[in-house]
Amino acid sequence: MSIKTISILGSTGSIGCSTLDVIEQTNNNYSNNIGDLRFEIIALTANRAYKQLIEQAKKFKPKMVVLVEKEHCDEVVEALNPLGIKISFGPEALIEAAQMQSDMIMAAIVGAAGLGPTIEAAKRGANILLANKECLVCAGDVFLKTAKENNAKILPVDSEHNAIFQVLQNPKEVEKLILTASGGPFLNTHIDNLYDVTPEQAVAHPNWQMGKKISVDCASLMNKGLEL
Ligand code: NDP
């Protein structure tokens, strides 16, 4: 029987919610004596989605929640204070969440906002489940150096990087790596017609339900650039 502790930065997003689904299924198996692994949640964080964060906290009972935007702080305090959950607000609280001891931390904040807390997790030698590849794009040298110096492990969560990570366990067997793309919503759109597409069309990815930024990045192929 093993208990692992985990924090989820960006728990209200697409990756954050999928992570919580996996945790819930794993914990249900544990409760039903089917599995031998159980997760305990240390911190959950969101930017503005305070209602969703409250629901998640009531269900998963983390030690701490962080809401970056302070507008609805009263509602969060009222809902979660009676449960004894520590509540912090503002971007600096993300650092506090990342510093809290946990076996692993899911880095699933979108964009450069994820960089500070993910580097903080690297400083304490955490096992970092990295969805936020933007960290590597915007400050890869600093991030990787910090991780190396502190023996932090980085496990890529983005599917392409995870697949590459797995095949590179036997690097001698790999001759070439090819990144593919599934197409996105504009696969069959003529280039002349791209000037008129709307944000709604851009986020309507035919295969995946993801956050808005990565969906737009897929539609424009920018996501392949970030992956590369
Ligand atoms: P979402 O937009 O769905 O979720 C982003 C999360 O980050 C939310 O919890 C959001 O809070 C929070 N957030 C947004 N801005 C800030 C901020 N300024 N400060 C703190 N928190 C913030 O994104 P995804 O889950 O789609 O993507 C997350 C990361 O994973 C990205 O780096 C993306 O490239 C990567 N990724 C995602 C995949 C997917 O399938 N979705 C696949 C591969 C990689 P709130 O809900 O309150 O806005």
mmCIF file of C-alpha atoms and ligand atoms in Angstrom:
data_model
loop_
_atom_site.group_PDB
_atom_site.id
_atom_site.type_symbol
_atom_site.label_atom_id
_atom_site.label_comp_id
_atom_site.label_asym_id
_atom_site.label_seq_id
_atom_site.Cartn_x
_atom_site.Cartn_y
_atom_site.Cartn_z
ATOM 1 C CA MET A 1 0.000 0.000 0.000
ATOM 2 C CA SER A 2 1.450 3.344 -0.976
ATOM 3 C CA ILE A 3 0.301 6.926 -0.451
ATOM 4 C CA LYS A 4 1.630 9.645 -2.746
ATOM 5 C CA THR A 5 1.155 13.351 -2.190
ATOM 6 C CA ILE A 6 0.587 15.663 -5.135
ATOM 7 C CA SER A 7 -0.047 19.353 -5.827
ATOM 8 C CA ILE A 8 -1.789 20.512 -8.980
ATOM 9 C CA LEU A 9 -0.913 23.933 -10.352
ATOM 10 C CA GLY A 10 -3.796 24.865 -12.672
ATOM 11 C CA SER A 11 -6.272 22.332 -11.284
ATOM 12 C CA THR A 12 -9.287 23.998 -12.933
ATOM 13 C CA GLY A 13 -7.952 23.654 -16.488
ATOM 14 C CA SER A 14 -8.201 20.810 -18.976
ATOM 15 C CA ILE A 15 -5.039 19.029 -17.765
ATOM 16 C CA GLY A 16 -5.813 19.830 -14.118
ATOM 17 C CA CYS A 17 -9.292 18.275 -14.350
ATOM 18 C CA SER A 18 -7.963 15.186 -16.152
ATOM 19 C CA THR A 19 -5.379 14.795 -13.388
ATOM 20 C CA LEU A 20 -8.098 14.945 -10.742
ATOM 21 C CA ASP A 21 -10.119 12.332 -12.686
ATOM 22 C CA VAL A 22 -7.147 9.960 -12.622
ATOM 23 C CA ILE A 23 -6.632 10.626 -8.920
ATOM 24 C CA GLU A 24 -10.294 9.987 -8.182
ATOM 25 C CA GLN A 25 -10.299 6.675 -10.064
ATOM 26 C CA THR A 26 -7.062 5.584 -8.384
ATOM 27 C CA ASN A 27 -8.382 6.468 -4.929
ATOM 28 C CA ASN A 28 -11.680 4.673 -5.621
ATOM 29 C CA ASN A 29 -9.751 1.538 -6.569
ATOM 30 C CA TYR A 30 -7.762 1.863 -3.351
ATOM 31 C CA SER A 31 -10.940 2.228 -1.273
ATOM 32 C CA ASN A 32 -12.406 -0.845 -3.000
ATOM 33 C CA ASN A 33 -9.203 -2.854 -2.377
ATOM 34 C CA ILE A 34 -8.527 -3.116 -6.116
ATOM 35 C CA GLY A 35 -5.410 -0.912 -6.201
ATOM 36 C CA ASP A 36 -2.518 -0.327 -3.817
ATOM 37 C CA LEU A 37 -1.912 3.360 -4.567
ATOM 38 C CA ARG A 38 -3.733 6.331 -3.088
ATOM 39 C CA PHE A 39 -3.162 10.044 -3.689
ATOM 40 C CA GLU A 40 -3.409 12.836 -1.138
ATOM 41 C CA ILE A 41 -3.667 16.336 -2.475
ATOM 42 C CA ILE A 42 -1.513 19.054 -0.981
ATOM 43 C CA ALA A 43 -2.390 22.131 -3.081
ATOM 44 C CA LEU A 44 -4.848 23.084 -5.825
ATOM 45 C CA THR A 45 -4.550 26.378 -7.702
ATOM 46 C CA ALA A 46 -6.664 28.431 -10.120
ATOM 47 C CA ASN A 47 -6.560 31.843 -11.710
ATOM 48 C CA ARG A 48 -10.226 32.994 -11.680
ATOM 49 C CA ALA A 49 -12.412 29.871 -11.636
ATOM 50 C CA TYR A 50 -13.283 30.229 -7.950
ATOM 51 C CA LYS A 51 -16.532 28.226 -8.022
ATOM 52 C CA GLN A 52 -14.807 25.269 -9.662
ATOM 53 C CA LEU A 53 -11.906 25.564 -7.223
ATOM 54 C CA ILE A 54 -14.325 25.497 -4.276
ATOM 55 C CA GLU A 55 -16.021 22.356 -5.651
ATOM 56 C CA GLN A 56 -12.663 20.652 -6.202
ATOM 57 C CA ALA A 57 -11.495 21.560 -2.697
ATOM 58 C CA LYS A 58 -14.698 20.245 -1.093
ATOM 59 C CA LYS A 59 -14.304 16.975 -2.957
ATOM 60 C CA PHE A 60 -10.539 16.392 -2.708
ATOM 61 C CA LYS A 61 -9.780 18.158 0.603
ATOM 62 C CA PRO A 62 -6.346 19.618 -0.175
ATOM 63 C CA LYS A 63 -4.246 21.209 2.546
ATOM 64 C CA MET A 64 -4.151 24.474 0.578
ATOM 65 C CA VAL A 65 -5.884 26.296 -2.269
ATOM 66 C CA VAL A 66 -4.655 29.302 -4.226
ATOM 67 C CA LEU A 67 -6.769 31.709 -6.249
ATOM 68 C CA VAL A 68 -4.689 34.247 -8.144
ATOM 69 C CA GLU A 69 -7.432 36.791 -8.874
ATOM 70 C CA LYS A 70 -8.650 38.235 -5.574
ATOM 71 C CA GLU A 71 -12.086 39.484 -6.678
ATOM 72 C CA HIS A 72 -13.985 36.538 -5.192
ATOM 73 C CA CYS A 73 -11.756 35.889 -2.192
ATOM 74 C CA ASP A 74 -14.624 36.325 0.301
ATOM 75 C CA GLU A 75 -16.668 33.533 -1.291
ATOM 76 C CA VAL A 76 -13.672 31.182 -1.211
ATOM 77 C CA VAL A 77 -12.883 31.952 2.420
ATOM 78 C CA GLU A 78 -16.520 31.495 3.437
ATOM 79 C CA ALA A 79 -16.769 28.129 1.656
ATOM 80 C CA LEU A 80 -13.423 26.611 2.612
ATOM 81 C CA ASN A 81 -12.444 28.104 5.964
ATOM 82 C CA PRO A 82 -14.797 25.793 7.894
ATOM 83 C CA LEU A 83 -13.015 22.826 6.284
ATOM 84 C CA GLY A 84 -9.659 23.909 7.700
ATOM 85 C CA ILE A 85 -8.128 24.407 4.260
ATOM 86 C CA LYS A 86 -5.428 27.066 4.007
ATOM 87 C CA ILE A 87 -6.421 29.705 1.455
ATOM 88 C CA SER A 88 -4.024 32.121 -0.251
ATOM 89 C CA PHE A 89 -4.492 34.690 -2.991
ATOM 90 C CA GLY A 90 -2.372 36.416 -5.627
ATOM 91 C CA PRO A 91 0.456 35.261 -7.884
ATOM 92 C CA GLU A 92 2.919 35.059 -4.977
ATOM 93 C CA ALA A 93 0.706 32.385 -3.400
ATOM 94 C CA LEU A 94 1.485 30.114 -6.377
ATOM 95 C CA ILE A 95 5.101 30.116 -5.192
ATOM 96 C CA GLU A 96 3.930 29.197 -1.698
ATOM 97 C CA ALA A 97 1.902 26.286 -3.122
ATOM 98 C CA ALA A 98 4.864 25.046 -5.165
ATOM 99 C CA GLN A 99 7.102 25.169 -2.080
ATOM 100 C CA MET A 100 4.820 22.923 -0.047
ATOM 101 C CA GLN A 101 6.286 19.468 0.357
ATOM 102 C CA SER A 102 4.713 16.887 -1.975
ATOM 103 C CA ASP A 103 5.961 13.778 -3.775
ATOM 104 C CA MET A 104 4.975 15.256 -7.104
ATOM 105 C CA ILE A 105 3.601 18.390 -8.634
ATOM 106 C CA MET A 106 1.558 18.707 -11.807
ATOM 107 C CA ALA A 107 2.625 21.853 -13.683
ATOM 108 C CA ALA A 108 -0.552 22.619 -15.631
ATOM 109 C CA ILE A 109 -0.829 26.402 -15.545
ATOM 110 C CA VAL A 110 -1.032 27.741 -19.074
ATOM 111 C CA GLY A 111 1.662 30.050 -20.490
ATOM 112 C CA ALA A 112 4.510 31.909 -18.826
ATOM 113 C CA ALA A 113 2.525 32.317 -15.575
ATOM 114 C CA GLY A 114 3.491 28.696 -14.844
ATOM 115 C CA LEU A 115 7.214 29.387 -14.933
ATOM 116 C CA GLY A 116 7.781 30.895 -11.450
ATOM 117 C CA PRO A 117 6.010 28.172 -9.455
ATOM 118 C CA THR A 118 7.470 25.366 -11.587
ATOM 119 C CA ILE A 119 11.010 26.647 -11.023
ATOM 120 C CA GLU A 120 10.168 26.859 -7.315
ATOM 121 C CA ALA A 121 9.152 23.179 -7.387
ATOM 122 C CA ALA A 122 12.461 22.392 -9.120
ATOM 123 C CA LYS A 123 14.329 24.204 -6.323
ATOM 124 C CA ARG A 124 12.942 21.797 -3.752
ATOM 125 C CA GLY A 125 13.851 18.771 -5.881
ATOM 126 C CA ALA A 126 10.254 17.781 -6.619
ATOM 127 C CA ASN A 127 9.091 15.228 -9.162
ATOM 128 C CA ILE A 128 7.604 17.603 -11.732
ATOM 129 C CA LEU A 129 4.905 16.345 -14.084
ATOM 130 C CA LEU A 130 5.375 18.922 -16.808
ATOM 131 C CA ALA A 131 2.398 19.814 -18.995
ATOM 132 C CA ASN A 132 3.466 23.457 -19.208
ATOM 133 C CA LYS A 133 6.049 23.155 -21.964
ATOM 134 C CA GLU A 134 6.075 26.962 -22.141
ATOM 135 C CA CYS A 135 8.501 26.734 -19.168
ATOM 136 C CA LEU A 136 11.015 25.018 -21.405
ATOM 137 C CA VAL A 137 10.380 27.394 -24.284
ATOM 138 C CA CYS A 138 10.738 30.641 -22.366
ATOM 139 C CA ALA A 139 13.412 29.705 -19.797
ATOM 140 C CA GLY A 140 14.572 26.172 -20.563
ATOM 141 C CA ASP A 141 18.201 26.755 -19.615
ATOM 142 C CA VAL A 142 17.363 28.238 -16.183
ATOM 143 C CA PHE A 143 14.646 25.676 -15.501
ATOM 144 C CA LEU A 144 16.721 22.625 -16.474
ATOM 145 C CA LYS A 145 19.795 23.918 -14.621
ATOM 146 C CA THR A 146 17.727 24.455 -11.455
ATOM 147 C CA ALA A 147 16.219 20.984 -11.782
ATOM 148 C CA LYS A 148 19.637 19.381 -12.262
ATOM 149 C CA GLU A 149 21.236 21.223 -9.338
ATOM 150 C CA ASN A 150 18.449 20.134 -6.999
ATOM 151 C CA ASN A 151 17.890 16.597 -8.311
ATOM 152 C CA ALA A 152 14.365 17.426 -9.425
ATOM 153 C CA LYS A 153 12.898 14.915 -11.894
ATOM 154 C CA ILE A 154 10.949 16.221 -14.869
ATOM 155 C CA LEU A 155 8.409 13.853 -16.393
ATOM 156 C CA PRO A 156 6.861 15.241 -19.584
ATOM 157 C CA VAL A 157 3.066 15.055 -19.690
ATOM 158 C CA ASP A 158 2.440 16.562 -23.121
ATOM 159 C CA SER A 159 1.737 13.461 -25.238
ATOM 160 C CA GLU A 160 4.455 14.028 -27.851
ATOM 161 C CA HIS A 161 7.102 14.682 -25.238
ATOM 162 C CA ASN A 162 5.947 11.776 -23.149
ATOM 163 C CA ALA A 163 6.159 9.433 -26.144
ATOM 164 C CA ILE A 164 9.660 10.689 -26.954
ATOM 165 C CA PHE A 165 10.661 10.367 -23.304
ATOM 166 C CA GLN A 166 9.542 6.738 -23.380
ATOM 167 C CA VAL A 167 11.334 5.780 -26.611
ATOM 168 C CA LEU A 168 14.515 7.539 -25.463
ATOM 169 C CA GLN A 169 14.766 5.082 -22.577
ATOM 170 C CA ASN A 170 16.612 3.040 -25.245
ATOM 171 C CA PRO A 171 18.352 5.857 -27.166
ATOM 172 C CA LYS A 172 20.534 3.510 -29.230
ATOM 173 C CA GLU A 173 17.430 2.107 -30.860
ATOM 174 C CA VAL A 174 16.241 5.531 -32.046
ATOM 175 C CA GLU A 175 17.499 6.827 -35.368
ATOM 176 C CA LYS A 176 15.126 9.707 -35.972
ATOM 177 C CA LEU A 177 12.289 11.488 -34.152
ATOM 178 C CA ILE A 178 9.375 12.829 -36.191
ATOM 179 C CA LEU A 179 6.729 15.117 -34.716
ATOM 180 C CA THR A 180 3.340 14.719 -36.357
ATOM 181 C CA ALA A 181 0.206 16.864 -36.209
ATOM 182 C CA SER A 182 -3.380 15.654 -36.378
ATOM 183 C CA GLY A 183 -4.473 18.650 -38.408
ATOM 184 C CA GLY A 184 -6.611 20.849 -36.211
ATOM 185 C CA PRO A 185 -9.782 22.615 -37.340
ATOM 186 C CA PHE A 186 -8.199 24.268 -40.398
ATOM 187 C CA LEU A 187 -6.563 21.208 -41.958
ATOM 188 C CA ASN A 188 -8.674 21.531 -45.100
ATOM 189 C CA THR A 189 -9.080 25.320 -45.088
ATOM 190 C CA HIS A 190 -7.450 27.121 -48.016
ATOM 191 C CA ILE A 191 -4.756 29.559 -46.914
ATOM 192 C CA ASP A 192 -6.694 32.470 -48.480
ATOM 193 C CA ASN A 193 -9.619 31.767 -46.164
ATOM 194 C CA LEU A 194 -7.566 31.823 -42.954
ATOM 195 C CA TYR A 195 -7.900 35.620 -42.732
ATOM 196 C CA ASP A 196 -11.611 35.267 -41.944
ATOM 197 C CA VAL A 197 -11.566 32.514 -39.315
ATOM 198 C CA THR A 198 -12.938 33.297 -35.846
ATOM 199 C CA PRO A 199 -11.612 32.446 -32.362
ATOM 200 C CA GLU A 200 -14.619 30.113 -31.940
ATOM 201 C CA GLN A 201 -13.597 28.159 -35.050
ATOM 202 C CA ALA A 202 -9.980 28.099 -33.883
ATOM 203 C CA VAL A 203 -10.785 26.524 -30.502
ATOM 204 C CA ALA A 204 -13.068 23.872 -32.054
ATOM 205 C CA HIS A 205 -10.363 21.196 -32.357
ATOM 206 C CA PRO A 206 -11.872 18.142 -34.108
ATOM 207 C CA ASN A 207 -10.104 15.562 -31.914
ATOM 208 C CA TRP A 208 -9.354 17.045 -28.497
ATOM 209 C CA GLN A 209 -11.053 19.150 -25.834
ATOM 210 C CA MET A 210 -8.276 21.354 -24.481
ATOM 211 C CA GLY A 211 -7.717 24.818 -23.031
ATOM 212 C CA LYS A 212 -8.214 27.791 -25.353
ATOM 213 C CA LYS A 213 -4.575 28.767 -25.735
ATOM 214 C CA ILE A 214 -3.307 25.339 -26.741
ATOM 215 C CA SER A 215 -6.325 24.895 -29.064
ATOM 216 C CA VAL A 216 -5.484 28.131 -30.892
ATOM 217 C CA ASP A 217 -1.813 27.118 -30.952
ATOM 218 C CA CYS A 218 -2.872 23.806 -32.558
ATOM 219 C CA ALA A 219 -5.008 25.587 -35.139
ATOM 220 C CA SER A 220 -2.099 27.828 -36.141
ATOM 221 C CA LEU A 221 0.532 25.035 -35.829
ATOM 222 C CA MET A 222 2.312 27.214 -33.249
ATOM 223 C CA ASN A 223 1.914 24.261 -30.879
ATOM 224 C CA LYS A 224 4.256 22.193 -33.071
ATOM 225 C CA GLY A 225 6.776 25.026 -32.836
ATOM 226 C CA LEU A 226 6.511 25.028 -29.037
ATOM 227 C CA GLU A 227 6.833 21.239 -28.963
ATOM 228 C CA LEU A 228 9.924 21.355 -31.156
HETATM 229 P P1 NDP B 1 -6.436 25.574 -19.513
HETATM 230 O O1 NDP B 1 -6.573 26.935 -20.091
HETATM 231 O O2 NDP B 1 -7.537 24.601 -19.686
HETATM 232 O O3 NDP B 1 -6.107 25.668 -17.937
HETATM 233 C C1 NDP B 1 -5.112 26.541 -17.477
HETATM 234 C C2 NDP B 1 -5.028 26.501 -15.963
HETATM 235 O O4 NDP B 1 -4.103 27.523 -15.565
HETATM 236 C C3 NDP B 1 -6.342 26.828 -15.260
HETATM 237 O O5 NDP B 1 -6.377 26.207 -14.016
HETATM 238 C C4 NDP B 1 -6.248 28.349 -15.103
HETATM 239 O O6 NDP B 1 -7.091 28.846 -14.055
HETATM 240 C C5 NDP B 1 -4.787 28.496 -14.756
HETATM 241 N N1 NDP B 1 -4.266 29.812 -15.084
HETATM 242 C C6 NDP B 1 -4.453 30.523 -16.217
HETATM 243 N N2 NDP B 1 -3.794 31.703 -16.158
HETATM 244 C C7 NDP B 1 -3.180 31.738 -14.955
HETATM 245 C C8 NDP B 1 -2.385 32.702 -14.287
HETATM 246 N N3 NDP B 1 -2.065 33.884 -14.839
HETATM 247 N N4 NDP B 1 -1.924 32.410 -13.049
HETATM 248 C C9 NDP B 1 -2.222 31.225 -12.460
HETATM 249 N N5 NDP B 1 -2.998 30.284 -13.039
HETATM 250 C C10 NDP B 1 -3.464 30.529 -14.275
HETATM 251 O O7 NDP B 1 -5.067 24.986 -20.120
HETATM 252 P P2 NDP B 1 -4.717 23.463 -20.461
HETATM 253 O O8 NDP B 1 -5.033 22.576 -19.320
HETATM 254 O O9 NDP B 1 -5.198 23.130 -21.810
HETATM 255 O O10 NDP B 1 -3.118 23.567 -20.617
HETATM 256 C C11 NDP B 1 -2.271 23.649 -19.493
HETATM 257 C C12 NDP B 1 -0.838 23.406 -19.964
HETATM 258 O O11 NDP B 1 -0.750 22.077 -20.470
HETATM 259 C C13 NDP B 1 -0.413 24.321 -21.113
HETATM 260 O O12 NDP B 1 0.921 24.661 -20.911
HETATM 261 C C14 NDP B 1 -0.574 23.471 -22.360
HETATM 262 O O13 NDP B 1 0.351 23.802 -23.373
HETATM 263 C C15 NDP B 1 -0.263 22.096 -21.806
HETATM 264 N N6 NDP B 1 -0.883 21.004 -22.528
HETATM 265 C C16 NDP B 1 -2.241 20.844 -22.530
HETATM 266 C C17 NDP B 1 -2.839 19.793 -23.207
HETATM 267 C C18 NDP B 1 -4.326 19.561 -23.140
HETATM 268 O O14 NDP B 1 -4.772 18.503 -23.601
HETATM 269 N N7 NDP B 1 -5.119 20.479 -22.626
HETATM 270 C C19 NDP B 1 -2.017 18.831 -23.971
HETATM 271 C C20 NDP B 1 -0.626 19.075 -23.869
HETATM 272 C C21 NDP B 1 -0.072 20.117 -23.189
HETATM 273 P P3 NDP B 1 -8.627 29.290 -14.391
HETATM 274 O O15 NDP B 1 -9.352 28.022 -14.691
HETATM 275 O O16 NDP B 1 -9.049 29.953 -13.152
HETATM 276 O O17 NDP B 1 -8.517 30.207 -15.579
#
